[in-house]
Amino acid sequence: MSRKFQTLAALSLLSLACTQHANAHWLDGHNYAAIELGSNRASQQNLYQQGFNFVNIGFDNDFKFASARAISVGRALDIGPRIELSYSQRSNDIQSFGNRLYDGGGVLAGDGKEQLKSWVVNLWYDFDLKPLGLPFKPYIGAGLGRGSLDVKGLAAGGVSFGDASADVDVRQWGFGVSWDVSEAMTLDVGHRRVRTSTGGFGNIPNIPPGNVEARYRAFTTQLGLRLKF
């Protein structure tokens, strides 16, 4: 786990602990736990070896509820900011292999699954519209973290390429709208965009030797439930 993410996680937990005992008005707020489920759409992924894009991976992006899952704990301040620590998993089936440099081009049907598992520290800002007579709270924000990009059962054209994994930095931004259904419960509809740094998968069986590199990009539409405590 990178030192940058360890620092962010520590600051997040320290914030929760400190604000628990704070009396200043601007720190008034509440803690919460959340669960989020949604449909994940992964962008085409370009695989590189020695600087050359040798194949593009396409994903099955049909709507699948719970192809993205997350749990979070956080602290929401009455004045708007909300900081949280979140663990999420996003997964998509691999559907095709295109731009096949080693096989003369063309497209082949593909098999396998790719999953991003990540810890992210998020900072959101809730806009309170109650003074306007509206019960909703739009929000916007972003986060930084660390994750693992895992590929399982990679295959195409009857050839197996096995499993692979890469550690990556994770960045995300998002927006949404929430509304309180009770004193202790809040519903949330949101959109997230996720992007990683370039990860190295090492050598992959049945292709020429050399470190295989790729980035991951995806966007998620999700429904969340927050419980205050």
PDB file of C-alpha atoms in Angstrom:
ATOM      1  CA  MET A   1       0.000   0.000   0.000  1.00  0.00           C
ATOM      2  CA  SER A   2       1.483   3.363  -0.984  1.00  0.00           C
ATOM      3  CA  ARG A   3       2.594   5.889   1.619  1.00  0.00           C
ATOM      4  CA  LYS A   4       0.324   8.494   0.016  1.00  0.00           C
ATOM      5  CA  PHE A   5      -2.750   6.346   0.607  1.00  0.00           C
ATOM      6  CA  GLN A   6      -1.674   5.374   4.147  1.00  0.00           C
ATOM      7  CA  THR A   7      -1.443   9.084   4.963  1.00  0.00           C
ATOM      8  CA  LEU A   8      -4.890   9.804   3.480  1.00  0.00           C
ATOM      9  CA  ALA A   9      -6.462   6.896   5.368  1.00  0.00           C
ATOM     10  CA  ALA A  10      -4.846   7.996   8.636  1.00  0.00           C
ATOM     11  CA  LEU A  11      -6.092  11.565   8.180  1.00  0.00           C
ATOM     12  CA  SER A  12      -9.589  10.258   7.476  1.00  0.00           C
ATOM     13  CA  LEU A  13      -9.698   8.131  10.623  1.00  0.00           C
ATOM     14  CA  LEU A  14      -8.128  10.929  12.682  1.00  0.00           C
ATOM     15  CA  SER A  15     -10.819  13.308  11.437  1.00  0.00           C
ATOM     16  CA  LEU A  16     -13.546  10.915  12.565  1.00  0.00           C
ATOM     17  CA  ALA A  17     -11.965  10.541  15.990  1.00  0.00           C
ATOM     18  CA  CYS A  18     -11.325  14.250  16.533  1.00  0.00           C
ATOM     19  CA  THR A  19     -14.702  15.512  15.388  1.00  0.00           C
ATOM     20  CA  GLN A  20     -16.384  13.029  17.723  1.00  0.00           C
ATOM     21  CA  HIS A  21     -15.172  15.183  20.640  1.00  0.00           C
ATOM     22  CA  ALA A  22     -15.313  18.625  19.055  1.00  0.00           C
ATOM     23  CA  ASN A  23     -17.716  21.246  20.427  1.00  0.00           C
ATOM     24  CA  ALA A  24     -17.159  23.963  17.845  1.00  0.00           C
ATOM     25  CA  HIS A  25     -20.274  24.670  15.800  1.00  0.00           C
ATOM     26  CA  TRP A  26     -18.524  24.283  12.458  1.00  0.00           C
ATOM     27  CA  LEU A  27     -17.585  20.686  13.398  1.00  0.00           C
ATOM     28  CA  ASP A  28     -21.133  19.693  14.328  1.00  0.00           C
ATOM     29  CA  GLY A  29     -22.387  16.742  12.339  1.00  0.00           C
ATOM     30  CA  HIS A  30     -22.812  12.988  12.463  1.00  0.00           C
ATOM     31  CA  ASN A  31     -21.005   9.774  11.630  1.00  0.00           C
ATOM     32  CA  TYR A  32     -22.455   7.323   9.144  1.00  0.00           C
ATOM     33  CA  ALA A  33     -21.985   3.913   7.573  1.00  0.00           C
ATOM     34  CA  ALA A  34     -23.066   3.273   3.983  1.00  0.00           C
ATOM     35  CA  ILE A  35     -23.593   0.484   1.505  1.00  0.00           C
ATOM     36  CA  GLU A  36     -23.747   1.114  -2.258  1.00  0.00           C
ATOM     37  CA  LEU A  37     -24.739  -1.109  -5.194  1.00  0.00           C
ATOM     38  CA  GLY A  38     -24.656  -0.193  -8.856  1.00  0.00           C
ATOM     39  CA  SER A  39     -23.971  -1.049 -12.480  1.00  0.00           C
ATOM     40  CA  ASN A  40     -20.392  -0.666 -13.696  1.00  0.00           C
ATOM     41  CA  ARG A  41     -19.344   0.192 -17.262  1.00  0.00           C
ATOM     42  CA  ALA A  42     -15.658  -0.295 -18.064  1.00  0.00           C
ATOM     43  CA  SER A  43     -14.031   1.585 -20.939  1.00  0.00           C
ATOM     44  CA  GLN A  44     -12.033  -0.218 -23.617  1.00  0.00           C
ATOM     45  CA  GLN A  45      -8.659  -1.162 -22.158  1.00  0.00           C
ATOM     46  CA  ASN A  46      -5.447  -0.828 -24.163  1.00  0.00           C
ATOM     47  CA  LEU A  47      -2.669  -3.274 -23.253  1.00  0.00           C
ATOM     48  CA  TYR A  48       0.921  -2.156 -23.834  1.00  0.00           C
ATOM     49  CA  GLN A  49       4.221  -3.997 -24.032  1.00  0.00           C
ATOM     50  CA  GLN A  50       7.493  -2.095 -24.465  1.00  0.00           C
ATOM     51  CA  GLY A  51       5.470   0.992 -25.373  1.00  0.00           C
ATOM     52  CA  PHE A  52       3.399  -0.691 -28.095  1.00  0.00           C
ATOM     53  CA  ASN A  53      -0.384  -1.091 -27.886  1.00  0.00           C
ATOM     54  CA  PHE A  54      -0.615  -4.784 -28.848  1.00  0.00           C
ATOM     55  CA  VAL A  55      -4.274  -5.527 -28.050  1.00  0.00           C
ATOM     56  CA  ASN A  56      -7.477  -3.778 -26.911  1.00  0.00           C
ATOM     57  CA  ILE A  57      -9.878  -5.458 -24.491  1.00  0.00           C
ATOM     58  CA  GLY A  58     -13.602  -4.810 -24.732  1.00  0.00           C
ATOM     59  CA  PHE A  59     -16.015  -5.505 -21.882  1.00  0.00           C
ATOM     60  CA  ASP A  60     -19.610  -6.626 -21.480  1.00  0.00           C
ATOM     61  CA  ASN A  61     -21.242  -3.409 -20.287  1.00  0.00           C
ATOM     62  CA  ASP A  62     -24.840  -4.583 -20.127  1.00  0.00           C
ATOM     63  CA  PHE A  63     -26.695  -3.287 -17.085  1.00  0.00           C
ATOM     64  CA  LYS A  64     -25.902  -5.572 -14.160  1.00  0.00           C
ATOM     65  CA  PHE A  65     -26.978  -4.365 -10.744  1.00  0.00           C
ATOM     66  CA  ALA A  66     -24.280  -5.079  -8.140  1.00  0.00           C
ATOM     67  CA  SER A  67     -21.440  -5.280 -10.687  1.00  0.00           C
ATOM     68  CA  ALA A  68     -20.184  -2.429  -8.472  1.00  0.00           C
ATOM     69  CA  ARG A  69     -20.336  -2.720  -4.671  1.00  0.00           C
ATOM     70  CA  ALA A  70     -19.000  -0.502  -1.889  1.00  0.00           C
ATOM     71  CA  ILE A  71     -19.081  -0.050   1.875  1.00  0.00           C
ATOM     72  CA  SER A  72     -18.066   3.201   3.560  1.00  0.00           C
ATOM     73  CA  VAL A  73     -17.741   4.948   6.905  1.00  0.00           C
ATOM     74  CA  GLY A  74     -17.646   8.696   7.171  1.00  0.00           C
ATOM     75  CA  ARG A  75     -18.329  11.947   8.980  1.00  0.00           C
ATOM     76  CA  ALA A  76     -20.809  14.478   7.570  1.00  0.00           C
ATOM     77  CA  LEU A  77     -20.536  18.059   8.826  1.00  0.00           C
ATOM     78  CA  ASP A  78     -23.643  20.229   9.073  1.00  0.00           C
ATOM     79  CA  ILE A  79     -21.973  22.972   7.034  1.00  0.00           C
ATOM     80  CA  GLY A  80     -21.568  20.716   3.958  1.00  0.00           C
ATOM     81  CA  PRO A  81     -18.296  18.770   3.765  1.00  0.00           C
ATOM     82  CA  ARG A  82     -18.365  14.991   4.171  1.00  0.00           C
ATOM     83  CA  ILE A  83     -15.234  12.834   4.459  1.00  0.00           C
ATOM     84  CA  GLU A  84     -15.330   9.055   4.116  1.00  0.00           C
ATOM     85  CA  LEU A  85     -13.212   5.953   3.770  1.00  0.00           C
ATOM     86  CA  SER A  86     -14.615   3.527   1.196  1.00  0.00           C
ATOM     87  CA  TYR A  87     -13.861  -0.015   0.038  1.00  0.00           C
ATOM     88  CA  SER A  88     -15.256  -0.960  -3.372  1.00  0.00           C
ATOM     89  CA  GLN A  89     -15.246  -3.748  -5.949  1.00  0.00           C
ATOM     90  CA  ARG A  90     -16.034  -3.266  -9.636  1.00  0.00           C
ATOM     91  CA  SER A  91     -16.143  -6.182 -12.072  1.00  0.00           C
ATOM     92  CA  ASN A  92     -16.946  -6.784 -15.735  1.00  0.00           C
ATOM     93  CA  ASP A  93     -16.802  -9.798 -18.051  1.00  0.00           C
ATOM     94  CA  ILE A  94     -14.287  -9.599 -20.886  1.00  0.00           C
ATOM     95  CA  GLN A  95     -16.056  -9.685 -24.245  1.00  0.00           C
ATOM     96  CA  SER A  96     -13.539  -9.129 -27.053  1.00  0.00           C
ATOM     97  CA  PHE A  97      -9.920  -8.727 -28.123  1.00  0.00           C
ATOM     98  CA  GLY A  98      -9.251  -6.177 -30.873  1.00  0.00           C
ATOM     99  CA  ASN A  99      -6.265  -4.548 -32.574  1.00  0.00           C
ATOM    100  CA  ARG A 100      -4.267  -7.768 -32.114  1.00  0.00           C
ATOM    101  CA  LEU A 101      -0.750  -6.698 -33.066  1.00  0.00           C
ATOM    102  CA  TYR A 102       0.718 -10.196 -32.667  1.00  0.00           C
ATOM    103  CA  ASP A 103      -1.980 -11.898 -34.769  1.00  0.00           C
ATOM    104  CA  GLY A 104      -2.409  -9.587 -37.725  1.00  0.00           C
ATOM    105  CA  GLY A 105      -5.279  -7.483 -36.363  1.00  0.00           C
ATOM    106  CA  GLY A 106      -8.974  -8.317 -36.332  1.00  0.00           C
ATOM    107  CA  VAL A 107     -11.299  -9.013 -33.419  1.00  0.00           C
ATOM    108  CA  LEU A 108     -11.782 -12.211 -31.420  1.00  0.00           C
ATOM    109  CA  ALA A 109     -14.389 -13.078 -28.811  1.00  0.00           C
ATOM    110  CA  GLY A 110     -12.824 -13.072 -25.367  1.00  0.00           C
ATOM    111  CA  ASP A 111     -13.366 -14.753 -22.021  1.00  0.00           C
ATOM    112  CA  GLY A 112     -12.490 -13.871 -18.469  1.00  0.00           C
ATOM    113  CA  LYS A 113     -13.299 -11.270 -15.852  1.00  0.00           C
ATOM    114  CA  GLU A 114     -11.559  -8.102 -14.685  1.00  0.00           C
ATOM    115  CA  GLN A 115     -12.082  -6.632 -11.230  1.00  0.00           C
ATOM    116  CA  LEU A 116     -10.848  -3.500  -9.494  1.00  0.00           C
ATOM    117  CA  LYS A 117     -10.719  -3.700  -5.689  1.00  0.00           C
ATOM    118  CA  SER A 118      -9.821  -0.419  -4.012  1.00  0.00           C
ATOM    119  CA  TRP A 119      -9.652   1.618  -0.817  1.00  0.00           C
ATOM    120  CA  VAL A 120     -10.371   5.304  -1.405  1.00  0.00           C
ATOM    121  CA  VAL A 121     -10.594   8.381   0.819  1.00  0.00           C
ATOM    122  CA  ASN A 122     -13.352  10.638  -0.522  1.00  0.00           C
ATOM    123  CA  LEU A 123     -14.239  14.254   0.191  1.00  0.00           C
ATOM    124  CA  TRP A 124     -17.809  15.218  -0.753  1.00  0.00           C
ATOM    125  CA  TYR A 125     -19.750  18.450  -0.413  1.00  0.00           C
ATOM    126  CA  ASP A 126     -23.504  18.379   0.228  1.00  0.00           C
ATOM    127  CA  PHE A 127     -25.587  21.377  -0.884  1.00  0.00           C
ATOM    128  CA  ASP A 128     -28.502  21.871   1.511  1.00  0.00           C
ATOM    129  CA  LEU A 129     -31.586  23.043  -0.413  1.00  0.00           C
ATOM    130  CA  LYS A 130     -33.961  23.107   2.548  1.00  0.00           C
ATOM    131  CA  PRO A 131     -33.917  26.956   2.629  1.00  0.00           C
ATOM    132  CA  LEU A 132     -35.414  26.745  -0.875  1.00  0.00           C
ATOM    133  CA  GLY A 133     -38.097  24.331   0.288  1.00  0.00           C
ATOM    134  CA  LEU A 134     -36.505  21.313  -1.422  1.00  0.00           C
ATOM    135  CA  PRO A 135     -35.847  18.069   0.493  1.00  0.00           C
ATOM    136  CA  PHE A 136     -32.895  16.980  -1.681  1.00  0.00           C
ATOM    137  CA  LYS A 137     -29.160  17.461  -1.215  1.00  0.00           C
ATOM    138  CA  PRO A 138     -27.075  17.472  -4.400  1.00  0.00           C
ATOM    139  CA  TYR A 139     -23.422  16.638  -3.798  1.00  0.00           C
ATOM    140  CA  ILE A 140     -20.117  16.565  -5.640  1.00  0.00           C
ATOM    141  CA  GLY A 141     -16.653  15.384  -4.719  1.00  0.00           C
ATOM    142  CA  ALA A 142     -13.550  13.334  -5.432  1.00  0.00           C
ATOM    143  CA  GLY A 143     -11.245  10.793  -3.871  1.00  0.00           C
ATOM    144  CA  LEU A 144      -7.770   9.211  -3.935  1.00  0.00           C
ATOM    145  CA  GLY A 145      -6.725   5.720  -3.012  1.00  0.00           C
ATOM    146  CA  ARG A 146      -4.991   2.477  -3.831  1.00  0.00           C
ATOM    147  CA  GLY A 147      -6.247  -0.695  -5.438  1.00  0.00           C
ATOM    148  CA  SER A 148      -5.618  -4.037  -7.089  1.00  0.00           C
ATOM    149  CA  LEU A 149      -6.593  -4.706 -10.719  1.00  0.00           C
ATOM    150  CA  ASP A 150      -7.185  -8.445 -11.132  1.00  0.00           C
ATOM    151  CA  VAL A 151      -7.817 -10.443 -14.311  1.00  0.00           C
ATOM    152  CA  LYS A 152      -9.140 -14.013 -14.033  1.00  0.00           C
ATOM    153  CA  GLY A 153      -9.489 -16.680 -16.732  1.00  0.00           C
ATOM    154  CA  LEU A 154      -8.226 -14.543 -19.604  1.00  0.00           C
ATOM    155  CA  ALA A 155      -8.665 -16.396 -22.917  1.00  0.00           C
ATOM    156  CA  ALA A 156      -9.381 -15.857 -26.625  1.00  0.00           C
ATOM    157  CA  GLY A 157      -9.484 -18.073 -29.719  1.00  0.00           C
ATOM    158  CA  GLY A 158      -9.029 -21.210 -27.631  1.00  0.00           C
ATOM    159  CA  VAL A 159      -5.799 -19.888 -26.064  1.00  0.00           C
ATOM    160  CA  SER A 160      -5.564 -19.321 -22.310  1.00  0.00           C
ATOM    161  CA  PHE A 161      -3.580 -16.392 -20.953  1.00  0.00           C
ATOM    162  CA  GLY A 162      -4.196 -17.248 -17.299  1.00  0.00           C
ATOM    163  CA  ASP A 163      -4.617 -14.820 -14.405  1.00  0.00           C
ATOM    164  CA  ALA A 164      -2.813 -11.541 -13.734  1.00  0.00           C
ATOM    165  CA  SER A 165      -2.806  -8.765 -11.143  1.00  0.00           C
ATOM    166  CA  ALA A 166      -1.422  -5.227 -10.848  1.00  0.00           C
ATOM    167  CA  ASP A 167      -1.288  -2.683  -8.019  1.00  0.00           C
ATOM    168  CA  VAL A 168      -2.522   0.767  -9.040  1.00  0.00           C
ATOM    169  CA  ASP A 169      -3.255   4.228  -7.691  1.00  0.00           C
ATOM    170  CA  VAL A 170      -6.960   5.066  -7.902  1.00  0.00           C
ATOM    171  CA  ARG A 171      -8.641   8.418  -8.545  1.00  0.00           C
ATOM    172  CA  GLN A 172     -12.346   9.049  -8.689  1.00  0.00           C
ATOM    173  CA  TRP A 173     -14.822  11.899  -8.865  1.00  0.00           C
ATOM    174  CA  GLY A 174     -18.558  11.826  -8.659  1.00  0.00           C
ATOM    175  CA  PHE A 175     -21.825  13.566  -8.033  1.00  0.00           C
ATOM    176  CA  GLY A 176     -25.338  12.658  -6.992  1.00  0.00           C
ATOM    177  CA  VAL A 177     -28.352  13.571  -4.946  1.00  0.00           C
ATOM    178  CA  SER A 178     -29.497  12.325  -1.544  1.00  0.00           C
ATOM    179  CA  TRP A 179     -32.559  12.721   0.618  1.00  0.00           C
ATOM    180  CA  ASP A 180     -33.354  11.841   4.221  1.00  0.00           C
ATOM    181  CA  VAL A 181     -36.085   9.229   4.539  1.00  0.00           C
ATOM    182  CA  SER A 182     -35.882   9.339   8.344  1.00  0.00           C
ATOM    183  CA  GLU A 183     -33.750  10.852  11.113  1.00  0.00           C
ATOM    184  CA  ALA A 184     -31.302   7.961  10.820  1.00  0.00           C
ATOM    185  CA  MET A 185     -31.496   6.914   7.164  1.00  0.00           C
ATOM    186  CA  THR A 186     -30.512   8.609   3.889  1.00  0.00           C
ATOM    187  CA  LEU A 187     -30.962   7.352   0.335  1.00  0.00           C
ATOM    188  CA  ASP A 188     -28.420   8.292  -2.320  1.00  0.00           C
ATOM    189  CA  VAL A 189     -28.421   8.084  -6.127  1.00  0.00           C
ATOM    190  CA  GLY A 190     -24.976   8.763  -7.535  1.00  0.00           C
ATOM    191  CA  HIS A 191     -22.545   8.608 -10.434  1.00  0.00           C
ATOM    192  CA  ARG A 192     -18.850   7.755 -10.101  1.00  0.00           C
ATOM    193  CA  ARG A 193     -15.981   7.964 -12.578  1.00  0.00           C
ATOM    194  CA  VAL A 194     -12.885   5.944 -11.728  1.00  0.00           C
ATOM    195  CA  ARG A 195      -9.434   5.982 -13.287  1.00  0.00           C
ATOM    196  CA  THR A 196      -6.215   4.259 -12.256  1.00  0.00           C
ATOM    197  CA  SER A 197      -2.525   4.773 -12.837  1.00  0.00           C
ATOM    198  CA  THR A 198      -0.720   2.423 -15.218  1.00  0.00           C
ATOM    199  CA  GLY A 199      -0.293  -0.992 -13.633  1.00  0.00           C
ATOM    200  CA  GLY A 200       2.276  -3.639 -14.527  1.00  0.00           C
ATOM    201  CA  PHE A 201       0.944  -7.207 -14.873  1.00  0.00           C
ATOM    202  CA  GLY A 202       4.353  -8.761 -15.580  1.00  0.00           C
ATOM    203  CA  ASN A 203       4.719 -11.584 -18.107  1.00  0.00           C
ATOM    204  CA  ILE A 204       1.496 -13.181 -19.371  1.00  0.00           C
ATOM    205  CA  PRO A 205       1.527 -16.770 -20.711  1.00  0.00           C
ATOM    206  CA  ASN A 206       1.278 -17.415 -24.464  1.00  0.00           C
ATOM    207  CA  ILE A 207       2.371 -13.955 -25.609  1.00  0.00           C
ATOM    208  CA  PRO A 208       5.952 -12.732 -26.180  1.00  0.00           C
ATOM    209  CA  PRO A 209       7.781 -12.104 -22.867  1.00  0.00           C
ATOM    210  CA  GLY A 210       7.725  -8.626 -21.417  1.00  0.00           C
ATOM    211  CA  ASN A 211       5.862  -6.629 -18.817  1.00  0.00           C
ATOM    212  CA  VAL A 212       2.239  -5.995 -19.829  1.00  0.00           C
ATOM    213  CA  GLU A 213       0.880  -2.595 -18.746  1.00  0.00           C
ATOM    214  CA  ALA A 214      -2.617  -1.137 -18.701  1.00  0.00           C
ATOM    215  CA  ARG A 215      -4.839   1.471 -17.108  1.00  0.00           C
ATOM    216  CA  TYR A 216      -8.427   1.035 -15.969  1.00  0.00           C
ATOM    217  CA  ARG A 217     -11.313   3.467 -16.532  1.00  0.00           C
ATOM    218  CA  ALA A 218     -14.953   2.974 -15.609  1.00  0.00           C
ATOM    219  CA  PHE A 219     -18.106   4.780 -14.594  1.00  0.00           C
ATOM    220  CA  THR A 220     -20.787   3.568 -12.224  1.00  0.00           C
ATOM    221  CA  THR A 221     -24.422   4.445 -11.614  1.00  0.00           C
ATOM    222  CA  GLN A 222     -25.345   3.445  -8.091  1.00  0.00           C
ATOM    223  CA  LEU A 223     -27.892   3.453  -5.310  1.00  0.00           C
ATOM    224  CA  GLY A 224     -26.736   3.917  -1.742  1.00  0.00           C
ATOM    225  CA  LEU A 225     -28.089   3.743   1.786  1.00  0.00           C
ATOM    226  CA  ARG A 226     -26.492   5.704   4.649  1.00  0.00           C
ATOM    227  CA  LEU A 227     -27.188   4.980   8.317  1.00  0.00           C
ATOM    228  CA  LYS A 228     -26.328   7.640  10.877  1.00  0.00           C
ATOM    229  CA  PHE A 229     -24.720   6.774  14.208  1.00  0.00           C
TER     230      PHE A 229
END
